[in-house]
GROMACS .gro file of C-alpha atoms in nm:
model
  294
    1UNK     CA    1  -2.761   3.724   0.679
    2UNK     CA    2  -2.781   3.713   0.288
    3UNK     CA    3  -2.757   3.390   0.128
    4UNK     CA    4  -2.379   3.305  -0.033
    5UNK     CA    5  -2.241   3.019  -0.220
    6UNK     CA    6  -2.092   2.902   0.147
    7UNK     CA    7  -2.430   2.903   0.309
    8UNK     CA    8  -2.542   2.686   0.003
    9UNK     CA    9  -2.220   2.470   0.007
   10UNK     CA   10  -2.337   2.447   0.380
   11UNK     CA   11  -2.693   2.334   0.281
   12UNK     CA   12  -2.588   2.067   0.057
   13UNK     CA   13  -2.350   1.899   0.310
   14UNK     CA   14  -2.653   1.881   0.556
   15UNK     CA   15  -2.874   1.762   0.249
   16UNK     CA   16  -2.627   1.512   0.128
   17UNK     CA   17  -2.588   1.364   0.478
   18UNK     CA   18  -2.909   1.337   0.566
   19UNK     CA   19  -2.939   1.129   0.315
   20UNK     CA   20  -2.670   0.869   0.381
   21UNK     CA   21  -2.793   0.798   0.731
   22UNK     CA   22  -2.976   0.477   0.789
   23UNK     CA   23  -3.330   0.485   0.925
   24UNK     CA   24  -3.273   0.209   1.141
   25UNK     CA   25  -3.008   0.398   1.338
   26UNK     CA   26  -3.242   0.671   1.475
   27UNK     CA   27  -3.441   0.645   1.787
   28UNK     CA   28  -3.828   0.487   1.661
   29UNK     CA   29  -3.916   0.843   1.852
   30UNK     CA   30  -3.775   1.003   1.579
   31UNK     CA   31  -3.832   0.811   1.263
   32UNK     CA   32  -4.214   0.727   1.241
   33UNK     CA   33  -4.266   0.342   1.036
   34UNK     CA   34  -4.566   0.485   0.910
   35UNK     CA   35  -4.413   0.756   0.695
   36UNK     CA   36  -4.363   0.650   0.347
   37UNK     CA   37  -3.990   0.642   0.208
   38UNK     CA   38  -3.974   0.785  -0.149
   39UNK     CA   39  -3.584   0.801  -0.096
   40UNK     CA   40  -3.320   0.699   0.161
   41UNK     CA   41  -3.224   0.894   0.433
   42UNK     CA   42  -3.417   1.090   0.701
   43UNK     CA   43  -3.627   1.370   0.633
   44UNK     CA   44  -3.591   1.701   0.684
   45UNK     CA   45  -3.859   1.702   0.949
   46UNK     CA   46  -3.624   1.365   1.172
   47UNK     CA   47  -3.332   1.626   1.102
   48UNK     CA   48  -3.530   1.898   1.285
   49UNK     CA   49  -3.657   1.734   1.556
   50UNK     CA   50  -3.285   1.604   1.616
   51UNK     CA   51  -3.107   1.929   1.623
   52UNK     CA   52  -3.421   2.073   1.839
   53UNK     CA   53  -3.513   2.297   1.612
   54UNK     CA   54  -3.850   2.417   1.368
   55UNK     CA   55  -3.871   2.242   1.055
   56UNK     CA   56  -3.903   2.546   0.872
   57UNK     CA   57  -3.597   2.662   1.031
   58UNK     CA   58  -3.411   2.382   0.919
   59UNK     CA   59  -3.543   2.379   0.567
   60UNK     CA   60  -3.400   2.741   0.546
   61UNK     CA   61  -3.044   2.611   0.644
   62UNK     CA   62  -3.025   2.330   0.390
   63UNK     CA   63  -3.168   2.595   0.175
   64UNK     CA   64  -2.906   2.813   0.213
   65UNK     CA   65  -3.128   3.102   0.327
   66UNK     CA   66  -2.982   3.113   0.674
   67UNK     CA   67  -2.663   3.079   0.895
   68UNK     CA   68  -2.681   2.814   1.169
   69UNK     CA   69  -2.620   2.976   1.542
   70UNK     CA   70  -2.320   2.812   1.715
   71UNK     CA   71  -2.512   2.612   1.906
   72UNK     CA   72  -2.762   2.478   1.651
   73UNK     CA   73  -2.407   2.403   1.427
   74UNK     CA   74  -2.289   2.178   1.701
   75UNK     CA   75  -2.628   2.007   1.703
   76UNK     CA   76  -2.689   1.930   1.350
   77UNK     CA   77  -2.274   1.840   1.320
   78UNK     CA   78  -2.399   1.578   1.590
   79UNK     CA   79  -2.721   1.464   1.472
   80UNK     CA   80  -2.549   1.421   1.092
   81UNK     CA   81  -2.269   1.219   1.248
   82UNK     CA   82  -2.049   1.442   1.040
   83UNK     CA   83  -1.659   1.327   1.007
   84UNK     CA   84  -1.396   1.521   1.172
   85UNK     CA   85  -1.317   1.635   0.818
   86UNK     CA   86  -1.664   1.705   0.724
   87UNK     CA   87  -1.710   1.920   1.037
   88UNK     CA   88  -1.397   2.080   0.963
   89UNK     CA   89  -1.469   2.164   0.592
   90UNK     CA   90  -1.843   2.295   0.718
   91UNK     CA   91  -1.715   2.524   0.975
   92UNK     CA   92  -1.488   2.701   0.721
   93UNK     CA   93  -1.792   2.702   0.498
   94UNK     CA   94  -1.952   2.884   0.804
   95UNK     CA   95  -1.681   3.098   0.933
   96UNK     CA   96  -1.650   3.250   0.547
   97UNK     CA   97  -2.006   3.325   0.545
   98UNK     CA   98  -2.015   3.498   0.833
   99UNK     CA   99  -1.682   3.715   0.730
  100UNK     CA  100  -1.477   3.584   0.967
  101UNK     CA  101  -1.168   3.448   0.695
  102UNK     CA  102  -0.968   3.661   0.442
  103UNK     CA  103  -0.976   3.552   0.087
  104UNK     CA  104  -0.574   3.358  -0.007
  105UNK     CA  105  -0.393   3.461  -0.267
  106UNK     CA  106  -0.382   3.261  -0.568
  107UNK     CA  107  -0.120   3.075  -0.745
  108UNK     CA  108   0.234   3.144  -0.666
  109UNK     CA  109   0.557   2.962  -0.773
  110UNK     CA  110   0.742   2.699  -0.563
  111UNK     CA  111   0.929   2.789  -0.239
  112UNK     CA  112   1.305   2.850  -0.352
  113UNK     CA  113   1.409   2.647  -0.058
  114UNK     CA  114   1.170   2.354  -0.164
  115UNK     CA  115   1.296   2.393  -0.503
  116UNK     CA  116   1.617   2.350  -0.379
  117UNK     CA  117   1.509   2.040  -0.196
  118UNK     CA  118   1.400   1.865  -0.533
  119UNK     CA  119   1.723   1.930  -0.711
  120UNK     CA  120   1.906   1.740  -0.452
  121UNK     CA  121   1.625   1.456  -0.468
  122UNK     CA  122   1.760   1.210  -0.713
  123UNK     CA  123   1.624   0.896  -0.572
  124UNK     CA  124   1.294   0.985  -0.518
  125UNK     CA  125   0.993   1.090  -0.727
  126UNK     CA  126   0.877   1.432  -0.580
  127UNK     CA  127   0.680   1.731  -0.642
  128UNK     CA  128   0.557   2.054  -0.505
  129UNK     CA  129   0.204   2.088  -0.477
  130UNK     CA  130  -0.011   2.431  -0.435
  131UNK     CA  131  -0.337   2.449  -0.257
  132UNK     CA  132  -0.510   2.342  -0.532
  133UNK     CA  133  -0.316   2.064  -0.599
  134UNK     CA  134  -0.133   2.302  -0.890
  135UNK     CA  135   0.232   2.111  -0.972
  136UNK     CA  136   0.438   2.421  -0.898
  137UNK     CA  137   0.772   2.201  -0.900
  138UNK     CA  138   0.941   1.852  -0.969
  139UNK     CA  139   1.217   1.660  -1.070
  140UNK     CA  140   1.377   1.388  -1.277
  141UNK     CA  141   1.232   1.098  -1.106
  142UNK     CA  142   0.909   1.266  -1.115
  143UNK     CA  143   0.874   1.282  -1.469
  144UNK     CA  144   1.008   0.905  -1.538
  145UNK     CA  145   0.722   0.834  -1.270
  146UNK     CA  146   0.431   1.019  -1.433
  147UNK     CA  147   0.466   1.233  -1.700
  148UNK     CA  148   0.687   1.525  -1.799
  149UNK     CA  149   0.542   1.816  -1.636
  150UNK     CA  150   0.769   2.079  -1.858
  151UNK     CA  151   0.519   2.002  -2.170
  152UNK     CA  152   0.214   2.146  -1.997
  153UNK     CA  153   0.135   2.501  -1.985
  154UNK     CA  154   0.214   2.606  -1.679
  155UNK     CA  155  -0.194   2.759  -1.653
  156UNK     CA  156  -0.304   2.385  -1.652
  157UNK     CA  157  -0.061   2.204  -1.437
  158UNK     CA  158  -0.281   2.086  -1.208
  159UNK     CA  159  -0.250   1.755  -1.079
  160UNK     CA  160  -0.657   1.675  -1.009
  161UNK     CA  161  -0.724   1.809  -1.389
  162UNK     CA  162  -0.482   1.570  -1.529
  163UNK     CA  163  -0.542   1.300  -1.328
  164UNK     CA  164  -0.907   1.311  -1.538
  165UNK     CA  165  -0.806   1.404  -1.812
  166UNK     CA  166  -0.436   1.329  -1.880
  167UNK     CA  167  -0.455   0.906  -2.037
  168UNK     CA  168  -0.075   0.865  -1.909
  169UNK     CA  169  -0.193   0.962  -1.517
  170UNK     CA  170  -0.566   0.822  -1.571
  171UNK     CA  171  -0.361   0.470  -1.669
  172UNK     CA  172  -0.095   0.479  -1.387
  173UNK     CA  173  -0.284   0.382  -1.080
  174UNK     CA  174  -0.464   0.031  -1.009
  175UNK     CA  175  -0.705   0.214  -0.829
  176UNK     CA  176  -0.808   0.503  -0.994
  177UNK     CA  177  -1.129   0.572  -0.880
  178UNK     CA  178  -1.040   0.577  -0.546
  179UNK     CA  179  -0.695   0.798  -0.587
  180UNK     CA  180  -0.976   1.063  -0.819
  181UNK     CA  181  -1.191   1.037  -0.584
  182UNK     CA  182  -0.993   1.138  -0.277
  183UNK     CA  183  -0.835   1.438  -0.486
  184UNK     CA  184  -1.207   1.568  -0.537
  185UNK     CA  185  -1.257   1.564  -0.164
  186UNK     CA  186  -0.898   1.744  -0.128
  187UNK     CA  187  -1.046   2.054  -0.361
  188UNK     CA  188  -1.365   2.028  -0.189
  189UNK     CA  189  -1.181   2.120   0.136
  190UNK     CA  190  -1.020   2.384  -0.019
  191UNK     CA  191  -1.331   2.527  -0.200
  192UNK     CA  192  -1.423   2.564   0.190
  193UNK     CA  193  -1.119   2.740   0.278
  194UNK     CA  194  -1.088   2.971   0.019
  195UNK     CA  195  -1.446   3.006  -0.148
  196UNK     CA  196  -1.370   3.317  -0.377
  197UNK     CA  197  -1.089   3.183  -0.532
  198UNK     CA  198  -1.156   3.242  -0.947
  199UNK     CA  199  -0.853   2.977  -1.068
  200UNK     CA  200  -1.041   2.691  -0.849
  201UNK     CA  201  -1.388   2.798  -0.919
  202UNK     CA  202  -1.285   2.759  -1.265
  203UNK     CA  203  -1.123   2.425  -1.262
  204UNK     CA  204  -1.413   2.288  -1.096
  205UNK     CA  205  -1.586   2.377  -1.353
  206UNK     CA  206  -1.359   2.218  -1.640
  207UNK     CA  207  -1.386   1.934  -1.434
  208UNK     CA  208  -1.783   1.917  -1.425
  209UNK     CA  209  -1.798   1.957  -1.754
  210UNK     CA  210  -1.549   1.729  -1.907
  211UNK     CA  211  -1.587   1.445  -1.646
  212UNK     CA  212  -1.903   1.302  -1.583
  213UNK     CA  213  -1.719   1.113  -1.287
  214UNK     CA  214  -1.569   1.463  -1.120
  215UNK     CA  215  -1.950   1.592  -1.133
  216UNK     CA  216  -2.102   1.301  -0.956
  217UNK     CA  217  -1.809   1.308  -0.744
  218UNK     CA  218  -1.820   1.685  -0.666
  219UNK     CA  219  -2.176   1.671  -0.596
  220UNK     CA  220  -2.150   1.455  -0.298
  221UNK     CA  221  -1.972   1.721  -0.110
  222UNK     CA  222  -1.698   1.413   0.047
  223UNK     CA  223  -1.357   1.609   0.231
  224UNK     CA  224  -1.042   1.449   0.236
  225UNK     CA  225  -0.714   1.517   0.392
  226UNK     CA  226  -0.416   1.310   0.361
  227UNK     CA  227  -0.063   1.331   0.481
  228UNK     CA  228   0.044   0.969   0.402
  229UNK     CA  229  -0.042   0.630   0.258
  230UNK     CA  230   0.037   0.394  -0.021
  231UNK     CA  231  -0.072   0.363  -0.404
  232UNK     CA  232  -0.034   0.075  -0.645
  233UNK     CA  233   0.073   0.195  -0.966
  234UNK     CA  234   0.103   0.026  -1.330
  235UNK     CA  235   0.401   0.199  -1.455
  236UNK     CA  236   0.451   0.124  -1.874
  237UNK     CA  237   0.766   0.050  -1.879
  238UNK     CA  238   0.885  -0.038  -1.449
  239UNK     CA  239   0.567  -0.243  -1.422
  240UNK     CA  240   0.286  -0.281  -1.093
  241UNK     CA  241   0.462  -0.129  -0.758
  242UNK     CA  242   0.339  -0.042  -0.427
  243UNK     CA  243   0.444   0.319  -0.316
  244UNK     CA  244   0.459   0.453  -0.029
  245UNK     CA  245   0.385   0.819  -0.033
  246UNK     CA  246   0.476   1.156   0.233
  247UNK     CA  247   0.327   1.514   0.230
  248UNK     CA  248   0.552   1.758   0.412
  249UNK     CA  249   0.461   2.140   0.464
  250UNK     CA  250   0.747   2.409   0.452
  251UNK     CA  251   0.775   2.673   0.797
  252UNK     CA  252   0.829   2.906   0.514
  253UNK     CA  253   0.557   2.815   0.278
  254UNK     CA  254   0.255   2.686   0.440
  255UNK     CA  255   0.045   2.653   0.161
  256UNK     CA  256   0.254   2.452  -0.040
  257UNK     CA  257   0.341   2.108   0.000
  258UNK     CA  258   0.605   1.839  -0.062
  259UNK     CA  259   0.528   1.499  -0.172
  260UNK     CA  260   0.746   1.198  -0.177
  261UNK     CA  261   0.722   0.843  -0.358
  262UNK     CA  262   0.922   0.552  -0.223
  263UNK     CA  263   0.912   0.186  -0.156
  264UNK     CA  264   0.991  -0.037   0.099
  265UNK     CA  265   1.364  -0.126   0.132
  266UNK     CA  266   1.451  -0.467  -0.016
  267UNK     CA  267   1.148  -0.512  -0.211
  268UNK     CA  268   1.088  -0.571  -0.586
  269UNK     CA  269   0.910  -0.257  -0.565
  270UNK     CA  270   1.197  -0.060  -0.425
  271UNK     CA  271   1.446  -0.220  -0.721
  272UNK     CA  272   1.198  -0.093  -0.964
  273UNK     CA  273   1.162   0.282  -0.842
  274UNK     CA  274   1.577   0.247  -0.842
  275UNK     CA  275   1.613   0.156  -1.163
  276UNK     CA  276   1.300   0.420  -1.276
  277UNK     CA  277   1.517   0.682  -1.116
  278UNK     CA  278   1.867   0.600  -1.202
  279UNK     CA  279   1.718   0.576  -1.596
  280UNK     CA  280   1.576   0.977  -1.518
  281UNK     CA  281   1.922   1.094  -1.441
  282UNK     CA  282   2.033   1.016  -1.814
  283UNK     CA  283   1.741   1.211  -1.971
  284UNK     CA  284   1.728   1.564  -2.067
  285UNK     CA  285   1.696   1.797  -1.787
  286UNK     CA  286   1.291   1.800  -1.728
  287UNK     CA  287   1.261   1.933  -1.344
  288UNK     CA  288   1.062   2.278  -1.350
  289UNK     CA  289   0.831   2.501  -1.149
  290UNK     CA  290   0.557   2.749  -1.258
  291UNK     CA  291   0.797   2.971  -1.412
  292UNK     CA  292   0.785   2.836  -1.788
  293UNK     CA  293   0.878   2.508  -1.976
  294UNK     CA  294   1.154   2.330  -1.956
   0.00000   0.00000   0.00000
């Protein structure tokens, strides 16, 4: 088989994970005290001799020159300790370079049903998110959360672009390294899903170039999936609040998602998202979707 960009993808995983393991957790069999460590990690010879296979073999794979067999896959996924979202995000990097997955079609505008969700939201801060993490929809609440959607081109809503790039999103959460980071991993999982798409291939590379963060980030070839959790925002004007947030997928729309802010009933933080939202409903009418500003 030909190398691709998914059989390099693939190599670089392996690379990057050999060399986060620790020395110390490999059998003395394995790992030889005599060898002299340049760098951390295991070398591409302990690799080989965990997954059974030649060295030169396995230099090919990390490579990019060949595709793993099934059974060599489930060895080296193994003897990496890959995550269940690592393994995940390497076997669509496989399956695509063996043929096995059509290309997705690119961006498309908000569900009408979802759509029709948000304008009945007026309590809570949500949005409709695309595969890439596009904004394809939001409403009132949404806007006094973040930032008025309407007043981007609807080419660069993306939420992952302006969360570099955009001061008003960079400023809102406490920890903003960690929220970045996790959206990297989120487009790195679907750079393994849907490897030929042009609009992600060429955010990642706005991204690279105008964040120095994204690129070191990118480069470490994390995955991340999330459904739930909670953020700590600094909101300008409602203050520091702890929201709870919920991803929900539509029957009818399986590549988009819905994502909902709240806080926990009683709390300060719920009386300041209530008072954030019941302030949106006076403003101008700023809810959208792909089709155009508002």
């Amino acid at each position: 088989m030909p190398s691709s960009p998914q059989l390099k993808a693939l190599g670089d995983l392996f690379r990057v994970r050999r060399g986060e393991i620790a020395v110390e957790s490999i059998p003395a069999n394995v790992v030889s005290a005599s060898v002299r460590r340049r760098v951390a990690g295991l070398r591409r010879e302990e690799v080989a001799q965990l997954a059974a296979v030649s060295a030169d073999y396995y230099t090919r794979l990390e490579q990019g020159r060949l595709a793993p067999s099934d059974e060599v896959f489930e060895t080296l996924c193994r003897a990496l300790t890959l995550t269940s979202e690592q393994r995940a995000y390497a076997e669509d990097l496989l399956n695509h370079a063996r043929g096995y997955v059509l290309p997705t079609p690119g961006r498309e505008p908000a569900h009408d049903r979802l759509q029709l969700l948000l304008d009945q939201l007026a309590d809570l801060p949500a949005i409709v998110f695309g595969p890439r993490m596009d904004v394809l929809a939001w409403n009132k609440p949404a806007v006094a959360l973040m930032t008025d959607f309407a007043r981007v081109p609807a080419a660069e809503r993306n939420y992952v672009a302006m969360l570099f790039t955009a001061p008003e999103l960079k400023g809102l959460y406490e920890d903003w390294p960690g929220v970045a980071r996790t959206c990297v991993g989120i487009l790195r999982r679907e750079a393994a899903e849907n490897p030929d798409d042009p609009e992600l291939a060429a955010l990642v590379g706005r991204l690279s170039i105008a964040s120095e963060d994204f690129r070191r980030w990118w480069a470490e070839h994390r995955v991340a999936e999330q459904d739930f959790g909670s953020k700590v925002v600094l909101h300008p004007s409602a203050g520091r609040m702890r929201l709870n947030w919920d991803s929900f997928t539509y029957a009818g729309a399986v590549r988009q998602q819905l994502v909902l802010w709240s806080a926990e009933d009683g709390t300060a933080d719920a009386r300041a998202l209530a008072t954030l939202a019941e302030a949106s409903r006076h403003r101008p009418q700023q809810t959208g979707t792909t089709a155009g500003p508002w």
